[in-house]
CSV table of C-alpha atoms in Angstrom, one decimal:
chain,number,residue,atom,x,y,z
A,1,MET,CA,-30.8,-44.9,48.4
A,2,ASN,CA,-32.2,-45.1,44.9
A,3,LYS,CA,-33.8,-42.1,44.9
A,4,ASN,CA,-36.3,-43.5,41.7
A,5,ASN,CA,-37.0,-46.8,43.4
A,6,SER,CA,-37.9,-44.8,46.4
A,7,LEU,CA,-40.2,-42.3,44.8
A,8,GLU,CA,-42.0,-45.4,43.3
A,9,VAL,CA,-42.4,-47.0,46.7
A,10,ILE,CA,-43.9,-43.8,48.2
A,11,LYS,CA,-45.9,-43.3,45.2
A,12,ASP,CA,-47.3,-47.0,45.4
A,13,CYS,CA,-47.6,-46.6,49.0
A,14,THR,CA,-49.5,-43.5,49.0
A,15,THR,CA,-52.5,-45.3,46.5
A,16,TYR,CA,-52.5,-47.9,49.0
A,17,ILE,CA,-53.1,-45.8,51.9
A,18,LYS,CA,-56.1,-44.1,49.6
A,19,ASN,CA,-57.7,-47.4,49.3
A,20,HIS,CA,-57.5,-48.8,52.5
A,21,LEU,CA,-58.5,-45.8,54.8
A,22,GLN,CA,-60.9,-48.3,56.7
A,23,ASP,CA,-58.6,-50.4,57.5
A,24,THR,CA,-55.5,-50.2,60.4
A,25,LEU,CA,-53.0,-48.2,59.0
A,26,THR,CA,-49.5,-47.4,60.8
A,27,ALA,CA,-46.0,-46.5,59.8
A,28,GLU,CA,-45.0,-49.8,61.1
A,29,SER,CA,-47.3,-51.8,59.0
A,30,LEU,CA,-46.7,-49.8,56.1
A,31,ALA,CA,-42.7,-50.1,56.3
A,32,SER,CA,-43.3,-53.5,56.7
A,33,ARG,CA,-45.2,-54.0,53.7
A,34,TYR,CA,-42.7,-52.5,51.7
A,35,GLY,CA,-39.6,-54.1,53.4
A,36,TYR,CA,-38.1,-50.9,54.7
A,37,SER,CA,-37.3,-50.3,58.7
A,38,LEU,CA,-39.3,-47.7,60.3
A,39,TYR,CA,-36.7,-45.1,60.5
A,40,HIS,CA,-35.8,-45.5,56.5
A,41,PHE,CA,-39.7,-45.4,55.7
A,42,CYS,CA,-40.7,-42.3,57.4
A,43,HIS,CA,-37.6,-40.6,56.0
A,44,ILE,CA,-38.1,-41.1,52.6
A,45,PHE,CA,-42.0,-40.8,53.1
A,46,LYS,CA,-41.4,-37.1,55.1
A,47,ILE,CA,-38.9,-36.4,51.9
A,48,CYS,CA,-41.6,-37.4,49.2
A,49,CYS,CA,-44.8,-35.9,51.0
A,50,ASP,CA,-43.3,-33.6,53.2
A,51,MET,CA,-45.3,-35.0,56.1
A,52,SER,CA,-45.1,-38.0,58.4
A,53,PRO,CA,-47.0,-41.4,57.3
A,54,GLY,CA,-49.3,-40.9,60.3
A,55,LYS,CA,-50.4,-37.4,59.3
A,56,TYR,CA,-51.0,-38.2,55.8
A,57,ILE,CA,-53.3,-40.7,57.1
A,58,ARG,CA,-55.2,-38.9,59.3
A,59,LEU,CA,-55.7,-35.9,56.4
A,60,LEU,CA,-56.8,-38.1,53.9
A,61,ARG,CA,-59.3,-39.8,56.2
A,62,LEU,CA,-60.7,-36.6,57.4
A,63,GLU,CA,-60.9,-35.1,54.0
A,64,LYS,CA,-62.8,-38.1,52.7
A,65,ALA,CA,-65.1,-37.8,56.1
A,66,LYS,CA,-65.8,-34.5,55.2
A,67,LYS,CA,-67.2,-35.6,51.5
A,68,ASP,CA,-69.3,-38.2,53.0
A,69,ILE,CA,-71.0,-35.9,55.6
A,70,LEU,CA,-71.9,-33.2,53.1
A,71,SER,CA,-72.9,-36.1,50.9
A,72,GLY,CA,-75.8,-36.8,53.7
A,73,MET,CA,-74.0,-39.4,55.7
A,74,SER,CA,-74.4,-39.4,59.5
A,75,ILE,CA,-71.4,-37.9,61.4
A,76,THR,CA,-70.8,-40.6,63.4
A,77,GLN,CA,-70.9,-43.1,60.6
A,78,ALA,CA,-68.5,-41.0,58.4
A,79,GLY,CA,-65.9,-41.2,61.3
A,80,PHE,CA,-66.9,-44.7,61.6
A,81,ASP,CA,-65.9,-45.6,58.1
A,82,ASN,CA,-62.8,-43.8,57.5
A,83,GLY,CA,-60.8,-45.8,60.1
A,84,PHE,CA,-61.8,-43.6,63.4
A,85,GLU,CA,-62.6,-46.2,66.0
A,86,THR,CA,-64.6,-43.7,68.4
A,87,SER,CA,-67.1,-40.9,67.9
A,88,SER,CA,-65.2,-39.0,70.3
A,89,GLY,CA,-61.9,-39.5,68.7
A,90,PHE,CA,-63.2,-38.6,65.2
A,91,SER,CA,-64.9,-35.4,66.8
A,92,LYS,CA,-61.4,-34.3,68.4
A,93,ALA,CA,-59.4,-35.2,65.2
A,94,PHE,CA,-62.0,-33.1,63.3
A,95,ARG,CA,-61.9,-29.8,65.5
A,96,LYS,CA,-58.2,-30.3,65.6
A,97,GLU,CA,-57.6,-30.1,62.1
A,98,TYR,CA,-60.4,-27.6,60.9
A,99,GLY,CA,-61.0,-25.4,64.3
A,100,ILE,CA,-64.8,-26.0,64.3
A,101,SER,CA,-67.0,-29.4,64.8
A,102,ALA,CA,-68.1,-31.5,62.5
A,103,ARG,CA,-71.7,-30.4,63.0
A,104,GLU,CA,-70.8,-26.8,62.9
A,105,TYR,CA,-69.3,-27.6,59.5
A,106,LEU,CA,-72.3,-29.2,58.0
A,107,LYS,CA,-74.3,-26.3,59.4
A,108,GLN,CA,-72.0,-23.6,57.5
A,109,ASN,CA,-72.3,-26.3,54.4
A,110,LYS,CA,-68.6,-25.4,53.6
A,111,GLU,CA,-67.3,-26.8,50.1
A,112,SER,CA,-65.4,-30.0,50.6
A,113,GLU,CA,-64.0,-30.0,47.2
A,114,VAL,CA,-60.4,-28.4,47.0
A,115,LEU,CA,-61.0,-24.8,45.6
A,116,ILE,CA,-58.2,-24.6,43.2
A,117,MET,CA,-57.7,-24.9,39.3
A,118,LEU,CA,-55.6,-28.2,38.8
A,119,HIS,CA,-53.6,-26.6,36.6
A,120,VAL,CA,-50.3,-25.8,37.7
A,121,GLU,CA,-47.2,-23.8,36.5
A,122,ILE,CA,-43.7,-24.2,36.9
A,123,LYS,CA,-42.2,-20.8,36.9
A,124,THR,CA,-38.6,-19.4,37.6
A,125,LEU,CA,-39.1,-16.4,39.4
A,126,GLN,CA,-36.3,-13.7,40.4
A,127,SER,CA,-35.7,-12.3,43.7
A,128,GLN,CA,-38.6,-9.9,45.1
A,129,THR,CA,-38.8,-7.5,47.8
A,130,ALA,CA,-41.8,-7.2,49.8
A,131,LEU,CA,-42.5,-4.7,52.5
A,132,GLY,CA,-45.3,-5.1,55.3
A,133,TYR,CA,-45.8,-6.1,58.7
A,134,GLU,CA,-44.0,-8.6,61.1
A,135,ILE,CA,-46.7,-10.3,63.0
A,136,PRO,CA,-46.4,-12.7,66.0
A,137,GLY,CA,-48.3,-15.6,65.4
A,138,GLU,CA,-49.2,-19.3,66.5
A,139,TYR,CA,-47.6,-21.1,63.6
A,140,ASP,CA,-48.8,-24.5,62.7
A,141,SER,CA,-46.7,-26.8,60.7
A,142,ASP,CA,-49.7,-27.8,58.7
A,143,TYR,CA,-50.5,-25.1,56.3
A,144,SER,CA,-53.9,-26.2,55.8
A,145,LYS,CA,-54.4,-24.0,59.4
A,146,SER,CA,-51.3,-21.5,59.0
A,147,GLY,CA,-52.4,-20.9,55.5
A,148,ALA,CA,-54.5,-17.2,54.8
A,149,TYR,CA,-53.3,-16.4,58.6
A,150,TRP,CA,-54.2,-12.6,57.4
A,151,ASN,CA,-57.9,-13.8,57.9
A,152,HIS,CA,-57.1,-13.6,61.7
A,153,ILE,CA,-55.6,-10.3,62.1
A,154,ASN,CA,-56.9,-6.7,62.7
A,155,PHE,CA,-55.2,-4.6,60.2
A,156,LYS,CA,-56.6,-1.9,61.8
A,157,GLU,CA,-53.8,-2.0,64.3
A,158,TYR,CA,-51.4,-1.6,61.8
A,159,PRO,CA,-50.1,1.6,60.0
A,160,ALA,CA,-51.7,2.0,56.4
A,161,TYR,CA,-49.7,1.4,53.5
A,162,PRO,CA,-47.2,4.1,52.5
A,163,GLU,CA,-48.3,6.3,49.4
A,164,GLY,CA,-46.2,6.5,46.1
A,165,ILE,CA,-44.6,3.0,46.6
A,166,HIS,CA,-45.5,1.1,43.7
A,167,ASP,CA,-46.8,-2.6,44.7
A,168,TYR,CA,-47.4,-5.6,42.7
A,169,GLY,CA,-49.9,-7.7,44.8
A,170,GLU,CA,-50.0,-8.8,48.1
A,171,VAL,CA,-48.3,-11.7,50.1
A,172,GLY,CA,-48.2,-13.8,52.7
A,173,LEU,CA,-45.5,-15.9,54.4
A,174,TRP,CA,-43.9,-17.2,57.6
A,175,THR,CA,-40.4,-16.1,58.4
A,176,HIS,CA,-37.9,-16.4,60.7
A,177,PRO,CA,-37.0,-12.9,61.8
A,178,ASP,CA,-35.4,-14.4,65.3
A,179,HIS,CA,-32.6,-16.5,64.2
A,180,ILE,CA,-31.2,-17.1,67.9
A,181,SER,CA,-34.5,-18.3,69.3
A,182,GLY,CA,-36.0,-19.7,65.9
A,183,GLU,CA,-39.7,-18.3,66.8
A,184,LEU,CA,-41.7,-17.6,63.8
A,185,HIS,CA,-43.6,-14.6,62.7
A,186,TYR,CA,-46.5,-13.7,60.2
A,187,PHE,CA,-45.7,-11.4,57.5
A,188,PHE,CA,-48.0,-9.9,55.2
A,189,GLY,CA,-47.5,-6.9,53.0
A,190,PHE,CA,-46.7,-6.0,49.5
A,191,LEU,CA,-44.0,-6.7,46.5
A,192,THR,CA,-42.4,-3.6,45.2
A,193,ASP,CA,-39.5,-2.4,43.4
A,194,SER,CA,-38.5,-0.4,46.5
A,195,THR,CA,-35.1,-2.2,47.6
A,196,ASP,CA,-33.2,0.4,49.4
A,197,SER,CA,-33.3,-0.2,53.2
A,198,THR,CA,-33.4,3.5,54.1
A,199,GLU,CA,-36.8,3.8,52.4
A,200,ILE,CA,-38.6,1.2,54.7
A,201,PRO,CA,-41.3,3.1,56.2
A,202,ASP,CA,-42.1,3.5,59.8
A,203,GLY,CA,-43.9,0.0,61.1
A,204,PHE,CA,-42.8,-1.9,58.2
A,205,HIS,CA,-40.4,-4.8,57.3
A,206,LYS,CA,-38.7,-5.9,54.4
A,207,VAL,CA,-38.7,-9.5,52.9
A,208,GLU,CA,-36.6,-10.9,50.4
A,209,ILE,CA,-38.1,-13.8,48.6
A,210,PRO,CA,-35.6,-16.2,47.0
A,211,ALA,CA,-35.3,-16.5,43.1
A,212,GLY,CA,-35.6,-19.9,42.1
A,213,ARG,CA,-38.1,-22.3,40.5
A,214,TYR,CA,-41.7,-22.3,41.9
A,215,ALA,CA,-45.0,-24.3,41.5
A,216,VAL,CA,-48.0,-22.0,41.1
A,217,PHE,CA,-51.3,-22.7,41.8
A,218,THR,CA,-54.0,-20.6,40.8
A,219,ILE,CA,-56.9,-20.0,43.4
A,220,LYS,CA,-60.5,-19.4,41.9
A,221,SER,CA,-62.1,-16.1,42.5
A,222,GLN,CA,-64.3,-16.0,45.9
A,223,GLU,CA,-67.1,-14.0,46.9
A,224,THR,CA,-66.0,-12.8,50.5
A,225,PRO,CA,-62.7,-12.6,52.2
A,226,GLU,CA,-63.7,-15.7,54.4
A,227,LYS,CA,-64.2,-17.9,51.4
A,228,VAL,CA,-60.8,-16.9,50.2
A,229,ALA,CA,-59.0,-17.8,53.1
A,230,ASP,CA,-61.0,-21.0,53.2
A,231,ALA,CA,-59.9,-21.9,49.7
A,232,VAL,CA,-56.5,-20.9,50.2
A,233,ARG,CA,-56.1,-23.4,53.2
A,234,ASN,CA,-57.9,-26.2,51.1
A,235,GLY,CA,-55.3,-25.5,48.3
A,236,TRP,CA,-52.4,-25.7,50.6
A,237,ARG,CA,-53.7,-29.3,52.2
A,238,TYR,CA,-54.1,-30.6,48.2
A,239,VAL,CA,-50.8,-29.1,47.1
A,240,PHE,CA,-49.1,-31.1,50.4
A,241,THR,CA,-51.3,-34.2,50.6
A,242,GLU,CA,-52.2,-35.0,46.8
A,243,TRP,CA,-49.6,-33.3,44.3
A,244,LEU,CA,-46.5,-33.4,45.9
A,245,CYS,CA,-47.2,-37.2,46.8
A,246,THR,CA,-47.5,-38.0,43.4
A,247,GLN,CA,-44.9,-36.0,41.8
A,248,LYS,CA,-42.6,-37.8,39.4
A,249,GLU,CA,-40.2,-34.7,38.6
A,250,TYR,CA,-40.6,-32.1,41.3
A,251,LYS,CA,-40.0,-31.9,45.0
A,252,ILE,CA,-40.1,-29.0,47.6
A,253,SER,CA,-37.2,-26.9,47.9
A,254,HIS,CA,-35.9,-25.9,51.2
A,255,GLN,CA,-34.0,-23.1,49.5
A,256,GLY,CA,-37.1,-21.1,48.8
A,257,MET,CA,-40.4,-19.7,50.6
A,258,CYS,CA,-43.8,-21.1,50.4
A,259,PHE,CA,-46.0,-17.7,50.1
A,260,GLU,CA,-49.5,-16.7,48.8
A,261,CYS,CA,-49.8,-13.8,46.5
A,262,TYR,CA,-52.9,-11.8,46.1
A,263,GLN,CA,-53.6,-10.1,42.6
A,264,GLY,CA,-56.8,-8.2,42.5
A,265,GLU,CA,-59.7,-10.9,42.9
A,266,GLU,CA,-56.7,-13.7,41.8
A,267,ALA,CA,-54.9,-15.8,44.6
A,268,TYR,CA,-51.6,-17.8,44.1
A,269,LEU,CA,-50.0,-20.5,46.3
A,270,TYR,CA,-46.0,-20.6,45.2
A,271,LEU,CA,-44.1,-23.8,46.3
A,272,PRO,CA,-40.4,-23.7,46.0
A,273,VAL,CA,-39.5,-27.0,44.0
A,274,ILE,CA,-36.1,-28.6,42.6
A,275,ASP,CA,-35.9,-31.5,40.3
A,276,LEU,CA,-36.3,-35.1,41.9
């Protein structure tokens, strides 16, 4: 596979998708358009965008529909104008993606724009240690849902942070503590320079964040925890549906960890990357 040619194909394809959201778009028709087998096309699309073509199309349509709804378009028309054949199909897809109905979304007047600074830095990180809570959760491979999962947790059920341990900000991420079943758990805790396993307090677990290069996105400060959570989820959605698919230099690295870091009023998204 010529990776440079494949990258150009997927870049052109994502542009084509954005310009034809009202048309009938399928992975099969897109593969045919670019002269690939369905398997080969889906494979390189997944590598470049970290999601399937169908999921990418659905997310873009829903994002466009959200903006149309906030601009004053009726919910039914927003669905039809963005490629959904029935109002019930649009309603189901909207609720599945955002956890609320389109009508509830409009009532709450949530922001439709991605609430992140478009500036991104590429940083080389040393390995870092975090101590915190290991929490069973319902992970969704869509980071726009599983991001900021701390917002679903009642931390009163967990022990308070120990005194006397310096922390350098809080982190949230998903881990594989059970390597046999592959079950995912959510981890939330604080970065620390304490690395001695004997110092782990009762009720806490340790996670090592791998060293490597990371793309770091800054989330704008928000007024409430709920708005922070929304901004973080919108940020992840931008990272996976926009930034990765238009990259000329980097792709996601599966040797690192995607994680969120919270320092005071600032929040940051960390995406492990390697050269294309």
